[in-house]
XYZ file of C-alpha atoms in Angstrom:
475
model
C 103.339 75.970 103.527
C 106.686 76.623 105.209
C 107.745 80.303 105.669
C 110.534 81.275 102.933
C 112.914 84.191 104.248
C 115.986 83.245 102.667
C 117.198 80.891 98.901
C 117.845 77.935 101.259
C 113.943 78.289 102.627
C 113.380 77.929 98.800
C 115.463 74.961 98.137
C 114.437 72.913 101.239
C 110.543 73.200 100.692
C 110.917 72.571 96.972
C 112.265 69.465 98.312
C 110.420 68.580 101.041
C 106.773 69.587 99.149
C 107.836 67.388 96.410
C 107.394 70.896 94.261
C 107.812 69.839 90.051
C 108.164 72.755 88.876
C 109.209 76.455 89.844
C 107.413 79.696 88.232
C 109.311 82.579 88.195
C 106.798 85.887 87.586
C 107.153 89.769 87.047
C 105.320 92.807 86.295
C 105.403 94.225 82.495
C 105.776 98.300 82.737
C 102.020 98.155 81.422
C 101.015 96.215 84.229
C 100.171 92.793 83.222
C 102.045 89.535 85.155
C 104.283 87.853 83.177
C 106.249 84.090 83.964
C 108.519 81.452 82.400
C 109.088 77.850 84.405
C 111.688 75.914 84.992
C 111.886 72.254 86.058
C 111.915 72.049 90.089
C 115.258 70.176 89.966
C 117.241 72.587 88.466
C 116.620 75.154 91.220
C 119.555 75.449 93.538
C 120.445 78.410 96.018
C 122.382 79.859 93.356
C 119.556 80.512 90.851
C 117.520 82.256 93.656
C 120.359 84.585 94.244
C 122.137 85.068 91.212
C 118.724 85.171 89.088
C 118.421 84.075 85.955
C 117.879 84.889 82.550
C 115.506 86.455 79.938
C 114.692 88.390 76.789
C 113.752 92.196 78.206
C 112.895 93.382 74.436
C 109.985 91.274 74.256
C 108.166 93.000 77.384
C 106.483 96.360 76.281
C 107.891 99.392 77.751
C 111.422 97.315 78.076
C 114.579 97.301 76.835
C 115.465 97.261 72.869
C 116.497 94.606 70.797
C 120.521 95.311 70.908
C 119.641 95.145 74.904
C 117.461 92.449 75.451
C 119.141 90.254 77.876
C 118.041 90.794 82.015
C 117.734 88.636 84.904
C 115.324 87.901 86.878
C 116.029 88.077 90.448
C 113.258 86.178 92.899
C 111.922 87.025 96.256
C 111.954 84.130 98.626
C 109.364 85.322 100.845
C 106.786 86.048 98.083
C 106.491 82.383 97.106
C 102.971 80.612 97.261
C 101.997 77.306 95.612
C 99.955 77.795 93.060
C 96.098 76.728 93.436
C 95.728 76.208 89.776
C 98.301 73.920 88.072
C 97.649 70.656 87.401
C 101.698 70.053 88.255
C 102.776 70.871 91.848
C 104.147 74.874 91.366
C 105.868 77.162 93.123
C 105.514 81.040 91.976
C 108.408 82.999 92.892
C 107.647 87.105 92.241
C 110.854 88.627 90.875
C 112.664 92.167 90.969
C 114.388 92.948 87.541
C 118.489 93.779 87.132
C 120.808 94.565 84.496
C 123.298 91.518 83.842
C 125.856 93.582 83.017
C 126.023 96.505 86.141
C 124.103 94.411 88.807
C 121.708 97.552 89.115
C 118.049 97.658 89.537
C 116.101 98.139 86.514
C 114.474 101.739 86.511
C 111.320 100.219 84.348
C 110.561 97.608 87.003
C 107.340 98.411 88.450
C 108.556 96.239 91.520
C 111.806 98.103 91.907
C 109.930 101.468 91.728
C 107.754 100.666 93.989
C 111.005 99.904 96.434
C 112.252 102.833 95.930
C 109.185 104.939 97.046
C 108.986 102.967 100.630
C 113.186 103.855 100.792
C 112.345 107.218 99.428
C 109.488 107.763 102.472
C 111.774 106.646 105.378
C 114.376 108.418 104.115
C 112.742 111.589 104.454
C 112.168 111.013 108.398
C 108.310 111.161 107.494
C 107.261 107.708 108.368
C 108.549 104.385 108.150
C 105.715 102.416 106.546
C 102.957 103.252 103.724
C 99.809 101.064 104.531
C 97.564 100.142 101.494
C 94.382 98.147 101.346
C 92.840 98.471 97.978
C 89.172 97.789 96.923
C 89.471 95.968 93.819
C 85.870 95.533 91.811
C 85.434 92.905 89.089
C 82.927 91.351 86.670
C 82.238 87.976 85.815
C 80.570 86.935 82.810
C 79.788 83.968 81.039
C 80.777 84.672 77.854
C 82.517 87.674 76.214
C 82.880 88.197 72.127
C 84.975 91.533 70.786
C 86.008 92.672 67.156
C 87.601 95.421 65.431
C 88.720 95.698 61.509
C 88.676 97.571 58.758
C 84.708 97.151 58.197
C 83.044 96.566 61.462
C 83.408 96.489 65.220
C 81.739 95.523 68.427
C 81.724 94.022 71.473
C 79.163 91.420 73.221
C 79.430 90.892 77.294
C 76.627 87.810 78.549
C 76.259 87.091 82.260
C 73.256 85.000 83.496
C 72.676 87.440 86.119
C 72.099 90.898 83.674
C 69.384 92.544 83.844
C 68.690 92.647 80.238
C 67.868 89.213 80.084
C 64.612 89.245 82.469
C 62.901 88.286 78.889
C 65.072 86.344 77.656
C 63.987 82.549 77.076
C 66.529 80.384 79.555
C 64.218 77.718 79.825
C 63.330 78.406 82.555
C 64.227 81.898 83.254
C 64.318 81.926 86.805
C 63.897 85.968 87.172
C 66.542 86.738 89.802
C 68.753 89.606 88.587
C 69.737 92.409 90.242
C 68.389 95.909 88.981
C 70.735 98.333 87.334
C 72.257 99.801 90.070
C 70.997 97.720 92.908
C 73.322 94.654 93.304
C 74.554 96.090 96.408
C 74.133 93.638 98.783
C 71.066 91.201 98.223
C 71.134 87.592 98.925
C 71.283 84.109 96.754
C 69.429 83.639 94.295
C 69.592 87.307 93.066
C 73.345 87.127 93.989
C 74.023 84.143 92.534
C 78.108 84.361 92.728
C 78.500 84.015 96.342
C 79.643 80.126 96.462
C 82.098 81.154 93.271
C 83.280 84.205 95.097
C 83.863 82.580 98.537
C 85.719 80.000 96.599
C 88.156 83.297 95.347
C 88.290 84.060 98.915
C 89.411 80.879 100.481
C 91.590 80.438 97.963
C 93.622 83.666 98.037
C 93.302 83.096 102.271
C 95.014 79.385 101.447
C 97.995 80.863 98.841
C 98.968 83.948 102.123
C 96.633 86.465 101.047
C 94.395 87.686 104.132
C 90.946 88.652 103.177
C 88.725 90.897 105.115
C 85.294 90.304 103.070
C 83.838 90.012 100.039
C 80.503 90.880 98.317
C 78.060 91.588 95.317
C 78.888 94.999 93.900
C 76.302 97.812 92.895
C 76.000 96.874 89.090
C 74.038 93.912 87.590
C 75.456 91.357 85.129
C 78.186 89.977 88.053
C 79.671 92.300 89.638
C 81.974 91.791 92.722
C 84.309 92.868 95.324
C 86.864 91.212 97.574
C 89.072 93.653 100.110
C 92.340 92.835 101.006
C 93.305 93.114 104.413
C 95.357 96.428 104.816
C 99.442 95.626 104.297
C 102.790 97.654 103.152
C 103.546 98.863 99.915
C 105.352 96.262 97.852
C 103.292 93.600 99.925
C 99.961 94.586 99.171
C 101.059 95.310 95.587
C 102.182 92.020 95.158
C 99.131 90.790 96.934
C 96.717 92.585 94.654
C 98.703 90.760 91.545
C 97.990 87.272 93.483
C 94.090 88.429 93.953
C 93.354 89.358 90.003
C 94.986 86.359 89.130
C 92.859 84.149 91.887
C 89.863 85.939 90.706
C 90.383 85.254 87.007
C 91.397 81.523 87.095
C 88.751 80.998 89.485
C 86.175 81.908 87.366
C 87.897 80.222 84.432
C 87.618 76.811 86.524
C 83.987 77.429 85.998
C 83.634 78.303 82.162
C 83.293 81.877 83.533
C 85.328 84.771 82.471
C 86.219 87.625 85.242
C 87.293 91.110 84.099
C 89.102 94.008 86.032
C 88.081 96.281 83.371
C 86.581 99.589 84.611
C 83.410 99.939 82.473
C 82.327 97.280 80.388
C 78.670 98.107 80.738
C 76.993 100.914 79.715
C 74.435 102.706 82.186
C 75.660 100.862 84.702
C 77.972 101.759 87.894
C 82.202 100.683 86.707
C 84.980 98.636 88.623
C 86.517 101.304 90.635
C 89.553 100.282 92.914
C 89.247 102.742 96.130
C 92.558 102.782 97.797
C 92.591 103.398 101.727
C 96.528 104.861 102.329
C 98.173 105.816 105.745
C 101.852 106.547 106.860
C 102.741 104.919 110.106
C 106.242 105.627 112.088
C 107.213 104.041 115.376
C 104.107 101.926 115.600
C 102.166 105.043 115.659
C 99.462 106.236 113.117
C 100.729 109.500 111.888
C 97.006 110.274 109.964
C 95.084 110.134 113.043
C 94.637 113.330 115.266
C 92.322 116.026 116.502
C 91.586 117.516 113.468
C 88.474 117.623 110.914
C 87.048 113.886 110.644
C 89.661 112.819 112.734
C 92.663 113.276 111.374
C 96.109 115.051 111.900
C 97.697 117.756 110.063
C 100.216 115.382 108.534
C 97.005 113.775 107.043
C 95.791 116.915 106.046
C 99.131 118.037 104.196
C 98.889 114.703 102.540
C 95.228 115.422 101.083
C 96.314 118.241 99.803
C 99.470 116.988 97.897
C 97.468 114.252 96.417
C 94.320 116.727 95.284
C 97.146 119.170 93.859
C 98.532 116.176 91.975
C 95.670 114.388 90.829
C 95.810 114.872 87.153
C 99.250 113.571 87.163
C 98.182 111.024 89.569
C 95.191 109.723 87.256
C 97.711 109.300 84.934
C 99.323 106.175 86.549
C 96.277 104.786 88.627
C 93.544 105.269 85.488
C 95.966 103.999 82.569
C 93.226 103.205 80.116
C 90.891 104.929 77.388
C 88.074 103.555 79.198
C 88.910 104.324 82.728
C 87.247 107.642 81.534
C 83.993 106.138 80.682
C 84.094 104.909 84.337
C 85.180 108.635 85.759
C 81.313 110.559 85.212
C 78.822 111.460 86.969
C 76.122 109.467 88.343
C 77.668 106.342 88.634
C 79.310 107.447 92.309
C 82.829 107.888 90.681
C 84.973 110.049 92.083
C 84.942 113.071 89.543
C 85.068 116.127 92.032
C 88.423 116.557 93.354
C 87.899 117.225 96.701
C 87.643 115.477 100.292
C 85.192 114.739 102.994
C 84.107 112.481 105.771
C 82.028 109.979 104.613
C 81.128 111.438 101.131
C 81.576 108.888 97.866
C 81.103 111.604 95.854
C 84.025 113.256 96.663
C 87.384 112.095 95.188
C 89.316 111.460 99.096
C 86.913 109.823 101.772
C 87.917 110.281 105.353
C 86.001 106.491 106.729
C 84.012 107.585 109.612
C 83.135 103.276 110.263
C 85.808 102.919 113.166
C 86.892 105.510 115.903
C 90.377 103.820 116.624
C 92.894 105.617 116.005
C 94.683 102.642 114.356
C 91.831 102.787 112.136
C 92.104 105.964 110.393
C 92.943 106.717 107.131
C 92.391 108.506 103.842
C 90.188 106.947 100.885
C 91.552 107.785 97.010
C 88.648 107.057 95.545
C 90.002 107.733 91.463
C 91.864 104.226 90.754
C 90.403 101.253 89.225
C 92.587 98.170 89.110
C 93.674 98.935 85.324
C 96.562 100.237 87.027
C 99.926 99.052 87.823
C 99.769 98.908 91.214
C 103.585 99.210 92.252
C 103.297 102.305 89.839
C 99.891 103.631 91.179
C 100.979 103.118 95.166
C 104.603 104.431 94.821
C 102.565 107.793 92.726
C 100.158 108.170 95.956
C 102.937 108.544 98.318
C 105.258 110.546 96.220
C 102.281 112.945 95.979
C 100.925 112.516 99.922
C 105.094 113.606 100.854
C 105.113 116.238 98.247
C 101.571 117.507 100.361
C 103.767 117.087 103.752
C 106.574 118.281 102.740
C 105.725 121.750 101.715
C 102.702 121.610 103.826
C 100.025 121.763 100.935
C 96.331 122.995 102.563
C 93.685 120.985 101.202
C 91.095 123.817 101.503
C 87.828 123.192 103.044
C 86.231 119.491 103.096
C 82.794 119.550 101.052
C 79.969 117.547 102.709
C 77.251 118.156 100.817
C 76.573 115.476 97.584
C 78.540 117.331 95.173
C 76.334 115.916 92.175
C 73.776 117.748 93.797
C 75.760 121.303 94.204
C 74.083 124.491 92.562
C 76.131 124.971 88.847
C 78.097 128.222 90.343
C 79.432 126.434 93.342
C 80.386 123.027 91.271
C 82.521 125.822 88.995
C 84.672 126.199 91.920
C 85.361 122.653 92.314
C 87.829 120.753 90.270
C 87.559 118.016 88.232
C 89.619 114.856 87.180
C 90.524 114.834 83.633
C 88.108 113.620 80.500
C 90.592 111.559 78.453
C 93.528 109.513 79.031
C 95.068 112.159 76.938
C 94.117 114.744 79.365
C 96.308 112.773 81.733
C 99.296 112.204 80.270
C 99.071 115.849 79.685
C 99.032 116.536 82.578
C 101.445 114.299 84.390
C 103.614 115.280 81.295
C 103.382 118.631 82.873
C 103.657 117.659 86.774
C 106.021 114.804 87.085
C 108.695 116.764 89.532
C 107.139 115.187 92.318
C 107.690 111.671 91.574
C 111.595 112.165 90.586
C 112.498 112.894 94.107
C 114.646 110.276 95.650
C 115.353 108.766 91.790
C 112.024 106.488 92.863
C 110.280 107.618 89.296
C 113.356 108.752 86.187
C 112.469 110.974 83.487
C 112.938 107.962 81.189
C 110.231 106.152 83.258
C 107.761 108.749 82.830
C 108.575 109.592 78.938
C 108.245 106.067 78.383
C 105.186 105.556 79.691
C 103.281 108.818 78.658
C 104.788 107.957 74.922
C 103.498 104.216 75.457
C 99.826 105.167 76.519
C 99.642 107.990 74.300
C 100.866 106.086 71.189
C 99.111 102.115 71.995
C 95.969 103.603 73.229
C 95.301 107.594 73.418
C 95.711 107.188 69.677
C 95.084 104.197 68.981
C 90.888 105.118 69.992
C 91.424 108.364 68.337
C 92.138 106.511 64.987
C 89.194 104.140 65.323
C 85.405 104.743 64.012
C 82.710 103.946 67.208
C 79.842 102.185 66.874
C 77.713 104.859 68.178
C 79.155 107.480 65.991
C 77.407 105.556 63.086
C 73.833 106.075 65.191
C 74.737 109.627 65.815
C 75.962 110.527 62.118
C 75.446 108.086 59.523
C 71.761 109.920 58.273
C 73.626 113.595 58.665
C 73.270 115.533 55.148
């Protein structure tokens, strides 16, 4: 496909690609991808510039009813044709305004995430926030879930768990990776690898670089595909092109992929490490002399994103059951601290390359839940808070910290329990992210209210399964 820079880039290869039909897409303040198409013909220079129109009460988190109109305002150069549709498409991501002023719209994850990269070179710090998230997924073959006011449950399937080595398949060929051990064995026990490379050439086809992808640790179909390192708002909008490759491509198959951090008990979650680095001049600003490699800048950094963290988990653990993910013994990231090397600490300092280019720091918390223009634009807010007033990270801890004696594991800090916990706590810390107007005080009310009120609660309010095998006997 042709490069697009500019509305007339858009116009010409709709024209020349014989494109039918022209999808214009957004992110909800949740964090779910939203779209509405128009017919290919009616797209002129004008639309692309001037945007065009759409009802903003009926996106959660958005505007209210006496409100509702916005435009939608899309980004030339962050068009692909899409792999999927039966109709030649073109997917346009979009940035959000108010009809009325012109003005960015503060509850755009997109614009917020803008606003954080303007924010960072503004301060003289660095000129460019490198991401490269690792974004793990299941894929099942069949997924059944139920709640009312007499019963509820859920049912995952996958060919490949390991509670079906007795099950009667006819045949039941036996290949399926232990609990825990799907990290990396070869066809048959992995038996996704044609379906994931397929994910992979696909998102490498649609402008998405890939640097690999493989069988995760957990059975039952889990996976990983890492995105080649990029800037903010690029990789964001990259990681929204890769869960949506990754779902329809296992939808193509009668399979159904999930991004949801712990759908199986006893067995390791979807985590989404996120590798971060601030870069100025063509330079590296994280790498240096000091421990693992790194400068004092990176150092600083650390230290404003362990300070933050609760807050932080907030925005890059959004859900009830990102907690059931965040224990122990499932190498999550519980233990807020860093090291070289160590998965058991929440920030990883990658020892695999000794370029200088190379290095970087490892958040090890998110899962790709998240929002990503929200949970990027949080971890640089809280790395310049670190550099800013020159937060020390105290010492690294090498040692497995699962493994550290009870009175030493005291002294270490810990992410919170409960989404609750979170929004308590980033209810609490938020100063950091209102610097340079990138987060607004009606941002961050919003969302703690939404998460607190459509899920905090809404689990609170509902009777668990298990409680009825814990209780149900009790005198």
């Amino acid at each position: 496909m042709a490069e697009l820079k500019t509305a007339a880039d858009v116009v010409k290869l709709i024209k020349d690609e014989s494109v039918e039909v022209v999808d214009f897409r957004f992110m909800d303040f949740p964090g779910l991808w939203q779209h509405f198409s128009v017919p290919a013909r009616t797209v002129d220079e004008d639309a692309i510039v001037e945007g065009l129109g759409f009802d903003g009460s009926s996106i959660r988190g958005w505007q209210t009813i006496n409100e509702s109109d916005m435009l939608v305002k899309p980004v030339a150069e962050s068009g692909f044709v899409d792999p999927f549709m039966a109709r030649k498409t073109l997917v346009l991501i979009c940035n959000i305004s108010d009809p009325l002023t012109g003005e960015d719209y503060t509850r755009d994850p997109r614009n917020i995430a803008r606003k954080a990269v303007n924010y960072l070179q503004s301060t003289g710090i660095a000129d460019t926030a490198y991401f490269g998230p690792e974004a793990e997924f299941f894929v099942f073959d069949d997924v059944r879930f139920d709640q009312n006011e007499h019963e509820g449950y859920y049912h995952v399937e996958s060919e490949e768990g390991r509670w079906n080595t007795g099950r009667d398949e006819q045949p039941n060929l036996g290949y399926k990776p232990r609990y825990k051990e799907g990290y990396f064995p070869v066809p048959p026990t992995d038996s996704l690898q044609d379906l994931r490379s397929e994910m992979m050439m696909t998102l490498e086809e649609i402008g998405v670089p890939i640097e690999a992808q493989h069988h995760e640790v957990a059975t039952g179909g889990q996976g990983e595909i890492d995105l080649r390192f990029d800037e903010l708002v690029t990789m964001a909008d990259n990681l929204l092109k890769y869960k949506y490759v990754v779902k329809n491509t296992a939808r193509r198959y009668n399979k159904t992929a999930t991004f949801m951090p712990k759908p199986i008990f006893e067995d390791n979650g979807s985590g989404m490490h996120t590798h971060m680095s601030f870069w100025k001049g063509g330079d590296n600003l994280f790498a240096g002399d000091g421990y693992a490699g790194l400068s004092e800048t990176a150092l600083y950094a650390i230290g404003g994103i362990l300070q933050h963290a609760g807050a932080l988990i907030a925005i890059t653990n959004p859900t009830t059951n990102s907690f059931k993910r965040l224990v122990p013994g499932f190498e999550a990231p519980v233990n807020l601290a860093y090291s070289r090397r160590n998965r058991s600490a929440a920030i990883r300092i990658p020892m695999y390359f000794s370029s200088p280019k190379s290095k970087r720091i490892e958040f090890r918390c998110p899962d790709a839940s998240s929002n990503p223009y929200l949970g990027f634009s949080a971890m640089v807010m809280a790395a310049i808070d670190g550099i800013t007033n020159k937060i020390d990270p105290g010492d690294p801890l090498d040692r497995d910290l699962y493994d550290l004696p009870p009175e030493e594991l005291a002294k270490v800090k810990t992410t919170p329990g409960s989404l609750r916990e979170a929004l308590e706590a980033l209810n609490a810390d938020h100063e950091f992210l209102l610097k340079g107007d990138v987060f607004t005080e009606d941002v961050i009310e919003t969302w703690v209210e939404y998460k607190m009120e459509n899920e905090a609660m809404a689990i609170d309010l509902r009777p668990h399964p298990w409680e009825f095998a814990m209780y149900y006997d009790m005198a």
